Amino acid sequence: MAVFIDEAEALRYMGYRAAPGARALAVLRAQIDEISPRLRSRAIYRVFETERTEGGIALKGGGVLLKGQDIAALLEGCGRAALLAVTLGPEADAILRRAQLEDLFTALAADACLSAAVEWAADELEGEIRRELAPCPLTMRYSPGYGDLPLETQRELLDALDAYRRIGLSLNGGLLMTPQKSVSAVIGIGGGAKRDEPSGKCAGCAARDCAFRAMSKGGDGA
Amino acid sequence: MSRFARILKQNKVFLDGSMGTMLQQRGLKLGELPELLNLTRPELVEEVHRGYLSAGAEILYTNTFGLNARKLRGSGHTVEELLEAAVAVARCAAGGSNALIALDVGPIGELLYPAGSLRFDEAYELFKELAVGGERAGVDLVVAETLTDLGEARAALLAIKENTALPAIVTMSFDESGRSFQGVLPESMAQVLTGLGADAIGVNCSLGPKQLVPIVKTIAQNTALPLVVKANAGLPRPDGSGYDLSAGEFAAAMREFAALGVKFYGGCCGTEPSFISAMIKALNGEIPAERELHPPLMLASPSRALCLCGHAHVIGERINPSGRKPMQQALKKGDLGYVLSLGIEQQRAGAEILDVNVGLPGLDEPATMKRLVEELQGVSDLPLQIDSSDPAAIEAGLRAFHGIAIINSVSGKTESLKEILPLAKKYGACVLGLALDENGIPNDAEGRVAIAKRILSAALEVGIPQEKVFIDCLTLTVSAQPEQAKETLKALSIVRHELGLQTVLGVSNISFGLPAREIVNQNFLAMALQAGLTLPILNPGVRPMVDAVFAYNLLADGDARAERYIARVSGREGEAPAPAAAREIGPEGLMAAVEAGLKEECARQAKGLLEALPPLEIVEIALIPALDQVGQKYERGKLFLPQLIAAASAAEGAFAQIRLALAKGGEARLSKGKILLATVKGDIHDIGKNIVKVVLENYGFEVFDLGRDVEPALVVEIAMRENIALVGLSALMTTTLPSMERTIRALKASGHPCKTMVGGAVLTADYAREIGADFYAKDAKQSADIARRLFAGAEERA
């Protein structure tokens, strides 16, 4: 699927907290123009029934155990949960590698564009899930590594989605998602879902030391 | 004759359908290893095999798709144990029939470097373990399937061919875009795997038969090998309940492949025995079409295929250290960034093939070639020309390159032919033959053509197809040997038009020793193209030379509707002259340019200043004060990270000029101290480290950048060899922090006296202390402060 790069979001990822200069803006816009047509996103999701167990919340038939208090609180009252993953693919990483060799500022702009793009793609997927499951209330999306949800959950999550086969998304030995510009997450579904609002509010996020927290709409660590 | 050779004589061979789908129906859960069932529930696996056997399958794939040592880590089982069990189950199921047993090998499940962290050699070892185990267990062939990375497919195929006598089938998966998830083109896949000696190739999974037709068509045009199609049962239904084709629909759609001359027919995800029996019935009586078995000549990378059929194409010559100081220095430091940027620049300038030469006295050429080729593929999709006089370096380059390369070069010397041609054969590369031999370069065209013929027949003898033999008729300096230019052109014409071979020529040597060389070069290039030159080697940075090639392609009717020519020259009229409002040359002008983040202006200022001031003084009076000013504003919150980076990046523009001046003047390198930087093993996010690198270089430090995903042992080795005083390590994720700790421990254990500084998103000062780092740097600015304090202290003590 084609992706969209929001200029304001990209500026935020670059670290601007005030209006950028004309030259910086020109560099960013050139990157948006160059990168956008070359990007495609691939996305996948799957809905599971949840089951509270001693070790955490199990996704039935998915081989996934969600551990930690934060995810338990989020999924309180949710009889089901969706796993989702989206990636911009290896081309995005190659764009970034090339940009870093050419000019560092351009690379910073490219990196920000790609982060904004994958977030946009994740928002789109989340929107699709919301439409698909309407009128069920849904929680925000929550990713491994947020709060006390262990990063190790990543492997089970991607396995349950068959993400390598379906969208070419895998983990390296250090549990980093490859391709890098990818998002994976859990969304709680059901009558008891506490926060029926699209992702993007810092309030519900346990990543309290996140650099974007004060000003951001949220973020999946992309 | 082997059982596989016998079955190849049939005009159609029927494969089985999905193992995974069948096991899931029998209770296999997501996240469970299907391969464990070979041990725990062999009767289930056997039942699946027997189902396919009675449906008519002639080759059974073992239940080993996900089996490899990496995935089994921590499972308590070994590859050997599960593999033997799987083969035993399949053989038992096939008992009494003529069915062949294929060892099924799937992707490792991690992306190959540089997209991920899995190295080619690691993938090779994992595949080797499987292939060797399969042969021992008595399989008839090995099938590597569902691959999306051509590098991984090459690793699998090489592992099978180099370690067993088994036939190898390789099938890859493509999506609706017509490429694999990793961007691989079907034509590249077909050409590369054919060149590397696969026994049959094709597609499996990811799409249904209908969607696979155009992909299989492309593959069929690019190989003479038997073709394999193992399609899914259509596309997945949106609700996740399975696939959209019934057995009958699947069978009807599979019939289409007979018209494409496919030999092996089977099913992948979503297919069951009923699909296979329906398919066999539908294909009954169909005789696969005869195929045109003359694939076009292509150079290729996984994601780009360059057909050599008409146009002339530029080979960029700049990745070559001879006579190029900055590249020599970069190679000696092991810093490939500069070399890689030469690749990107040449591609932007119009090169379609990159020559890669790393020959430098004292350098481990095979190792450097391997590393450079690996990295280069991560930033450029151009086919490569592997250029070396050392056969070991050539092999290292060919092995690392996942496309169809050109070998530069072989000559008419017996020794050279004996060493180089087998490499071209083994890796499916094209080979460039130089028209010279033991007696040197013949003076006349006839002599050079005779050598070309000799090279050609030697190549044919080892099994290299004629079209993969290229000839360089050699350019001699016209000022020294005025009669030679026309001999070169005459030989070129005969080789191209009478032998029908591709011709390569390094052009600029013609004008050596003459004034206004570009005039001679351009005219010689035009004459050579007219005479039949198809692959000029030149510096694409000299625009008129590349323009001449594009113009030639246009005029010689090789460029339909002038599209390529117009695309190249469009927008040139609008090119901006230098900004008029630029400040006067002076230290203040340079400082202002740094702060404003104006890279070109920084370069202009530095150039101007260098006419009056020694290089190092410019660093002291303008660059460092400007960076300090920006740094202070950043710390006070008046500027933000992007402005800091813009300034550092702009200052780089000035440094490029200063380094050039230092190299020209033969002065010492700019070095206020040596710092090693690396993103630790397992971590591949390196933009933070790269920012630190530029900032440190701006302050005059000499940085040894080892890149990302770096082994602790390599950090220790370089730190000791280069006597590094400060090592900076970066890690992004909590899961790669242990790797950082291991690196610090290894440095300490080595006894090499150096300090360590660490940084990265998840690090804190406390944690840095805990893992034994000497310094914690919150950002690039702090890392520069730490380095300045450390090295200033060292100077005072000294």
mmCIF file of N, CA and C in Angstrom, chain B residues 658-751:
data_model
loop_
_atom_site.group_PDB
_atom_site.id
_atom_site.type_symbol
_atom_site.label_atom_id
_atom_site.label_comp_id
_atom_site.label_asym_id
_atom_site.label_seq_id
_atom_site.Cartn_x
_atom_site.Cartn_y
_atom_site.Cartn_z
ATOM 1 N N ILE B 658 39.548 20.834 3.573
ATOM 2 C CA ILE B 658 40.764 20.884 4.395
ATOM 3 C C ILE B 658 41.555 19.582 4.277
ATOM 4 N N ARG B 659 40.828 18.463 4.293
ATOM 5 C CA ARG B 659 41.506 17.172 4.163
ATOM 6 C C ARG B 659 42.203 17.053 2.813
ATOM 7 N N LEU B 660 41.543 17.542 1.789
ATOM 8 C CA LEU B 660 42.103 17.519 0.442
ATOM 9 C C LEU B 660 43.416 18.310 0.415
ATOM 10 N N ALA B 661 43.394 19.504 1.057
ATOM 11 C CA ALA B 661 44.576 20.359 1.080
ATOM 12 C C ALA B 661 45.703 19.682 1.843
ATOM 13 N N LEU B 662 45.341 19.016 2.956
ATOM 14 C CA LEU B 662 46.366 18.326 3.758
ATOM 15 C C LEU B 662 46.993 17.204 2.929
ATOM 16 N N ALA B 663 46.157 16.461 2.219
ATOM 17 C CA ALA B 663 46.669 15.340 1.430
ATOM 18 C C ALA B 663 47.584 15.845 0.319
ATOM 19 N N LYS B 664 47.160 16.923 -0.321
ATOM 20 C CA LYS B 664 47.964 17.500 -1.407
ATOM 21 C C LYS B 664 49.305 17.991 -0.898
ATOM 22 N N GLY B 665 49.277 18.668 0.247
ATOM 23 C CA GLY B 665 50.498 19.238 0.807
ATOM 24 C C GLY B 665 51.378 18.183 1.447
ATOM 25 N N GLY B 666 50.913 16.934 1.453
ATOM 26 C CA GLY B 666 51.690 15.872 2.080
ATOM 27 C C GLY B 666 51.819 16.062 3.578
ATOM 28 N N GLU B 667 50.968 16.912 4.150
ATOM 29 C CA GLU B 667 51.052 17.156 5.595
ATOM 30 C C GLU B 667 50.450 15.991 6.371
ATOM 31 N N ALA B 668 50.731 15.997 7.637
ATOM 32 C CA ALA B 668 50.191 14.957 8.499
ATOM 33 C C ALA B 668 48.665 15.009 8.434
ATOM 34 N N ARG B 669 48.035 13.865 8.720
ATOM 35 C CA ARG B 669 46.582 13.856 8.763
ATOM 36 C C ARG B 669 46.118 14.697 9.940
ATOM 37 N N LEU B 670 44.922 15.189 9.766
ATOM 38 C CA LEU B 670 44.321 15.945 10.840
ATOM 39 C C LEU B 670 43.937 14.958 11.940
ATOM 40 N N SER B 671 44.655 14.979 13.072
ATOM 41 C CA SER B 671 44.287 14.050 14.128
ATOM 42 C C SER B 671 44.638 14.582 15.496
ATOM 43 N N LYS B 672 43.611 14.889 16.256
ATOM 44 C CA LYS B 672 43.840 15.298 17.640
ATOM 45 C C LYS B 672 43.750 14.098 18.561
ATOM 46 N N GLY B 673 43.648 12.929 17.991
ATOM 47 C CA GLY B 673 43.535 11.713 18.782
ATOM 48 C C GLY B 673 42.697 10.718 18.018
ATOM 49 N N LYS B 674 42.957 9.423 18.297
ATOM 50 C CA LYS B 674 42.247 8.385 17.562
ATOM 51 C C LYS B 674 41.091 7.836 18.397
ATOM 52 N N ILE B 675 39.920 7.803 17.791
ATOM 53 C CA ILE B 675 38.737 7.291 18.484
ATOM 54 C C ILE B 675 38.099 6.198 17.626
ATOM 55 N N LEU B 676 37.766 5.095 18.283
ATOM 56 C CA LEU B 676 37.074 4.015 17.567
ATOM 57 C C LEU B 676 35.582 4.097 17.887
ATOM 58 N N LEU B 677 34.748 3.964 16.885
ATOM 59 C CA LEU B 677 33.297 3.939 17.112
ATOM 60 C C LEU B 677 32.694 2.655 16.553
ATOM 61 N N ALA B 678 31.715 2.121 17.268
ATOM 62 C CA ALA B 678 31.029 0.924 16.762
ATOM 63 C C ALA B 678 29.638 0.839 17.378
ATOM 64 N N THR B 679 28.691 0.392 16.596
ATOM 65 C CA THR B 679 27.391 -0.012 17.124
ATOM 66 C C THR B 679 27.533 -1.495 17.429
ATOM 67 N N VAL B 680 27.136 -1.904 18.633
ATOM 68 C CA VAL B 680 27.535 -3.220 19.137
ATOM 69 C C VAL B 680 26.840 -4.371 18.397
ATOM 70 N N LYS B 681 27.414 -5.542 18.564
ATOM 71 C CA LYS B 681 26.891 -6.781 17.966
ATOM 72 C C LYS B 681 25.394 -6.932 18.252
ATOM 73 N N GLY B 682 24.637 -7.259 17.230
ATOM 74 C CA GLY B 682 23.199 -7.458 17.405
ATOM 75 C C GLY B 682 22.391 -6.201 17.125
ATOM 76 N N ASP B 683 23.060 -5.061 17.125
ATOM 77 C CA ASP B 683 22.329 -3.808 16.928
ATOM 78 C C ASP B 683 22.630 -3.244 15.545
ATOM 79 N N ILE B 684 21.580 -2.827 14.857
ATOM 80 C CA ILE B 684 21.805 -2.350 13.494
ATOM 81 C C ILE B 684 21.307 -0.925 13.278
ATOM 82 N N HIS B 685 20.865 -0.262 14.360
ATOM 83 C CA HIS B 685 20.458 1.134 14.217
ATOM 84 C C HIS B 685 21.698 1.996 14.419
ATOM 85 N N ASP B 686 22.130 2.706 13.399
ATOM 86 C CA ASP B 686 23.402 3.399 13.606
ATOM 87 C C ASP B 686 23.389 4.878 13.277
ATOM 88 N N ILE B 687 22.211 5.476 13.166
ATOM 89 C CA ILE B 687 22.223 6.903 12.817
ATOM 90 C C ILE B 687 22.826 7.722 13.957
ATOM 91 N N GLY B 688 22.566 7.314 15.207
ATOM 92 C CA GLY B 688 23.133 8.024 16.356
ATOM 93 C C GLY B 688 24.647 7.985 16.337
ATOM 94 N N LYS B 689 25.181 6.802 16.115
ATOM 95 C CA LYS B 689 26.632 6.656 16.039
ATOM 96 C C LYS B 689 27.217 7.490 14.907
ATOM 97 N N ASN B 690 26.512 7.561 13.805
ATOM 98 C CA ASN B 690 27.021 8.334 12.668
ATOM 99 C C ASN B 690 27.021 9.837 12.939
ATOM 100 N N ILE B 691 26.057 10.281 13.742
ATOM 101 C CA ILE B 691 26.052 11.696 14.138
ATOM 102 C C ILE B 691 27.264 11.981 15.015
ATOM 103 N N VAL B 692 27.507 11.091 15.962
ATOM 104 C CA VAL B 692 28.671 11.253 16.842
ATOM 105 C C VAL B 692 29.954 11.293 16.017
ATOM 106 N N LYS B 693 30.013 10.439 15.016
ATOM 107 C CA LYS B 693 31.214 10.367 14.177
ATOM 108 C C LYS B 693 31.501 11.721 13.518
ATOM 109 N N VAL B 694 30.480 12.289 12.915
ATOM 110 C CA VAL B 694 30.687 13.559 12.211
ATOM 111 C C VAL B 694 31.093 14.662 13.188
ATOM 112 N N VAL B 695 30.441 14.693 14.338
ATOM 113 C CA VAL B 695 30.783 15.731 15.307
ATOM 114 C C VAL B 695 32.229 15.562 15.779
ATOM 115 N N LEU B 696 32.644 14.340 16.060
ATOM 116 C CA LEU B 696 34.025 14.115 16.503
ATOM 117 C C LEU B 696 35.016 14.503 15.412
ATOM 118 N N GLU B 697 34.689 14.160 14.181
ATOM 119 C CA GLU B 697 35.585 14.529 13.084
ATOM 120 C C GLU B 697 35.674 16.039 12.938
ATOM 121 N N ASN B 698 34.550 16.700 13.188
ATOM 122 C CA ASN B 698 34.553 18.156 13.120
ATOM 123 C C ASN B 698 35.535 18.764 14.118
ATOM 124 N N TYR B 699 35.668 18.102 15.238
ATOM 125 C CA TYR B 699 36.591 18.625 16.244
ATOM 126 C C TYR B 699 38.022 18.159 16.005
ATOM 127 N N GLY B 700 38.260 17.519 14.898
ATOM 128 C CA GLY B 700 39.632 17.186 14.522
ATOM 129 C C GLY B 700 40.090 15.819 14.979
ATOM 130 N N PHE B 701 39.189 15.005 15.495
ATOM 131 C CA PHE B 701 39.598 13.661 15.896
ATOM 132 C C PHE B 701 39.575 12.724 14.702
ATOM 133 N N GLU B 702 40.448 11.731 14.768
ATOM 134 C CA GLU B 702 40.489 10.751 13.698
ATOM 135 C C GLU B 702 39.620 9.564 14.121
ATOM 136 N N VAL B 703 38.544 9.335 13.397
ATOM 137 C CA VAL B 703 37.578 8.322 13.825
ATOM 138 C C VAL B 703 37.731 7.046 13.007
ATOM 139 N N PHE B 704 37.824 5.935 13.698
ATOM 140 C CA PHE B 704 37.803 4.619 13.059
ATOM 141 C C PHE B 704 36.398 4.051 13.248
ATOM 142 N N ASP B 705 35.619 4.119 12.203
ATOM 143 C CA ASP B 705 34.212 3.713 12.312
ATOM 144 C C ASP B 705 34.069 2.267 11.853
ATOM 145 N N LEU B 706 33.751 1.368 12.774
ATOM 146 C CA LEU B 706 33.645 -0.051 12.411
ATOM 147 C C LEU B 706 32.230 -0.432 11.967
ATOM 148 N N GLY B 707 31.328 0.551 11.954
ATOM 149 C CA GLY B 707 29.984 0.263 11.442
ATOM 150 C C GLY B 707 29.064 -0.290 12.521
ATOM 151 N N ARG B 708 28.130 -1.146 12.094
ATOM 152 C CA ARG B 708 27.130 -1.645 13.029
ATOM 153 C C ARG B 708 27.228 -3.159 13.121
ATOM 154 N N ASP B 709 26.576 -3.695 14.169
ATOM 155 C CA ASP B 709 26.570 -5.142 14.360
ATOM 156 C C ASP B 709 28.008 -5.669 14.433
ATOM 157 N N VAL B 710 28.828 -5.041 15.276
ATOM 158 C CA VAL B 710 30.265 -5.314 15.295
ATOM 159 C C VAL B 710 30.620 -6.297 16.414
ATOM 160 N N GLU B 711 31.355 -7.336 16.056
ATOM 161 C CA GLU B 711 31.821 -8.336 17.017
ATOM 162 C C GLU B 711 32.776 -7.694 18.030
ATOM 163 N N PRO B 712 32.658 -8.061 19.329
ATOM 164 C CA PRO B 712 33.598 -7.537 20.317
ATOM 165 C C PRO B 712 35.064 -7.762 19.905
ATOM 166 N N ALA B 713 35.330 -8.944 19.337
ATOM 167 C CA ALA B 713 36.716 -9.268 18.983
ATOM 168 C C ALA B 713 37.284 -8.277 17.966
ATOM 169 N N LEU B 714 36.449 -7.798 17.059
ATOM 170 C CA LEU B 714 36.927 -6.858 16.052
ATOM 171 C C LEU B 714 37.259 -5.511 16.700
ATOM 172 N N VAL B 715 36.427 -5.108 17.665
ATOM 173 C CA VAL B 715 36.700 -3.855 18.377
ATOM 174 C C VAL B 715 38.062 -3.944 19.052
ATOM 175 N N VAL B 716 38.313 -5.071 19.731
ATOM 176 C CA VAL B 716 39.592 -5.253 20.424
ATOM 177 C C VAL B 716 40.752 -5.237 19.423
ATOM 178 N N GLU B 717 40.561 -5.959 18.332
ATOM 179 C CA GLU B 717 41.631 -6.073 17.348
ATOM 180 C C GLU B 717 42.046 -4.700 16.798
ATOM 181 N N ILE B 718 41.052 -3.914 16.402
ATOM 182 C CA ILE B 718 41.369 -2.612 15.801
ATOM 183 C C ILE B 718 41.903 -1.645 16.871
ATOM 184 N N ALA B 719 41.324 -1.709 18.074
ATOM 185 C CA ALA B 719 41.786 -0.824 19.145
ATOM 186 C C ALA B 719 43.269 -1.053 19.406
ATOM 187 N N MET B 720 43.684 -2.322 19.400
ATOM 188 C CA MET B 720 45.087 -2.635 19.673
ATOM 189 C C MET B 720 45.958 -2.266 18.478
ATOM 190 N N ARG B 721 45.491 -2.647 17.286
ATOM 191 C CA ARG B 721 46.322 -2.424 16.100
ATOM 192 C C ARG B 721 46.560 -0.932 15.868
ATOM 193 N N GLU B 722 45.517 -0.129 16.103
ATOM 194 C CA GLU B 722 45.649 1.301 15.823
ATOM 195 C C GLU B 722 46.008 2.101 17.069
ATOM 196 N N ASN B 723 46.244 1.405 18.164
ATOM 197 C CA ASN B 723 46.560 2.056 19.428
ATOM 198 C C ASN B 723 45.546 3.148 19.759
ATOM 199 N N ILE B 724 44.304 2.754 19.836
ATOM 200 C CA ILE B 724 43.193 3.667 20.082
ATOM 201 C C ILE B 724 43.099 3.997 21.574
ATOM 202 N N ALA B 725 42.891 5.282 21.885
ATOM 203 C CA ALA B 725 42.820 5.677 23.291
ATOM 204 C C ALA B 725 41.383 5.781 23.796
ATOM 205 N N LEU B 726 40.447 5.971 22.879
ATOM 206 C CA LEU B 726 39.055 6.105 23.307
ATOM 207 C C LEU B 726 38.159 5.291 22.375
ATOM 208 N N VAL B 727 37.335 4.429 23.002
ATOM 209 C CA VAL B 727 36.416 3.593 22.216
ATOM 210 C C VAL B 727 34.982 4.008 22.544
ATOM 211 N N GLY B 728 34.226 4.388 21.530
ATOM 212 C CA GLY B 728 32.834 4.770 21.738
ATOM 213 C C GLY B 728 31.910 3.668 21.245
ATOM 214 N N LEU B 729 30.973 3.235 22.101
ATOM 215 C CA LEU B 729 30.063 2.144 21.729
ATOM 216 C C LEU B 729 28.622 2.630 21.800
ATOM 217 N N SER B 730 27.826 2.197 20.840
ATOM 218 C CA SER B 730 26.431 2.615 20.794
ATOM 219 C C SER B 730 25.511 1.407 20.755
ATOM 220 N N ALA B 731 24.371 1.516 21.449
ATOM 221 C CA ALA B 731 23.344 0.458 21.417
ATOM 222 C C ALA B 731 21.989 1.115 21.577
ATOM 223 N N LEU B 732 21.022 0.634 20.826
ATOM 224 C CA LEU B 732 19.710 1.273 20.876
ATOM 225 C C LEU B 732 18.759 0.593 21.841
ATOM 226 N N MET B 733 18.872 -0.740 21.943
ATOM 227 C CA MET B 733 17.829 -1.487 22.629
ATOM 228 C C MET B 733 18.362 -2.134 23.904
ATOM 229 N N THR B 734 17.461 -2.366 24.840
ATOM 230 C CA THR B 734 17.873 -3.048 26.069
ATOM 231 C C THR B 734 18.455 -4.420 25.744
ATOM 232 N N THR B 735 17.931 -5.055 24.694
ATOM 233 C CA THR B 735 18.389 -6.410 24.394
ATOM 234 C C THR B 735 19.794 -6.441 23.822
ATOM 235 N N THR B 736 20.321 -5.299 23.375
ATOM 236 C CA THR B 736 21.683 -5.336 22.856
ATOM 237 C C THR B 736 22.692 -4.767 23.860
ATOM 238 N N LEU B 737 22.186 -4.325 25.016
ATOM 239 C CA LEU B 737 23.115 -3.833 26.035
ATOM 240 C C LEU B 737 24.102 -4.905 26.521
ATOM 241 N N PRO B 738 23.653 -6.158 26.700
ATOM 242 C CA PRO B 738 24.628 -7.182 27.115
ATOM 243 C C PRO B 738 25.809 -7.278 26.146
ATOM 244 N N SER B 739 25.532 -7.044 24.895
ATOM 245 C CA SER B 739 26.559 -7.063 23.876
ATOM 246 C C SER B 739 27.574 -5.936 24.112
ATOM 247 N N MET B 740 27.066 -4.804 24.562
ATOM 248 C CA MET B 740 27.930 -3.674 24.897
ATOM 249 C C MET B 740 28.824 -4.040 26.080
ATOM 250 N N GLU B 741 28.220 -4.676 27.065
ATOM 251 C CA GLU B 741 28.986 -5.076 28.242
ATOM 252 C C GLU B 741 30.081 -6.070 27.848
ATOM 253 N N ARG B 742 29.715 -7.031 26.988
ATOM 254 C CA ARG B 742 30.713 -8.015 26.532
ATOM 255 C C ARG B 742 31.886 -7.341 25.832
ATOM 256 N N THR B 743 31.569 -6.313 25.050
ATOM 257 C CA THR B 743 32.630 -5.619 24.320
ATOM 258 C C THR B 743 33.575 -4.920 25.302
ATOM 259 N N ILE B 744 32.989 -4.269 26.299
ATOM 260 C CA ILE B 744 33.826 -3.579 27.293
ATOM 261 C C ILE B 744 34.698 -4.586 28.045
ATOM 262 N N ARG B 745 34.088 -5.720 28.408
ATOM 263 C CA ARG B 745 34.861 -6.754 29.115
ATOM 264 C C ARG B 745 36.000 -7.257 28.251
ATOM 265 N N ALA B 746 35.727 -7.453 26.968
ATOM 266 C CA ALA B 746 36.760 -7.964 26.062
ATOM 267 C C ALA B 746 37.905 -6.959 25.950
ATOM 268 N N LEU B 747 37.560 -5.687 25.921
ATOM 269 C CA LEU B 747 38.595 -4.658 25.834
ATOM 270 C C LEU B 747 39.467 -4.689 27.086
ATOM 271 N N LYS B 748 38.807 -4.817 28.242
ATOM 272 C CA LYS B 748 39.563 -4.835 29.494
ATOM 273 C C LYS B 748 40.457 -6.065 29.558
ATOM 274 N N ALA B 749 39.879 -7.201 29.152
ATOM 275 C CA ALA B 749 40.633 -8.454 29.219
ATOM 276 C C ALA B 749 41.861 -8.412 28.311
ATOM 277 N N SER B 750 41.777 -7.622 27.245
ATOM 278 C CA SER B 750 42.903 -7.578 26.307
ATOM 279 C C SER B 750 44.101 -6.846 26.906
ATOM 280 N N GLY B 751 43.862 -6.051 27.962
ATOM 281 C CA GLY B 751 44.948 -5.309 28.572
ATOM 282 C C GLY B 751 45.299 -4.037 27.813
#
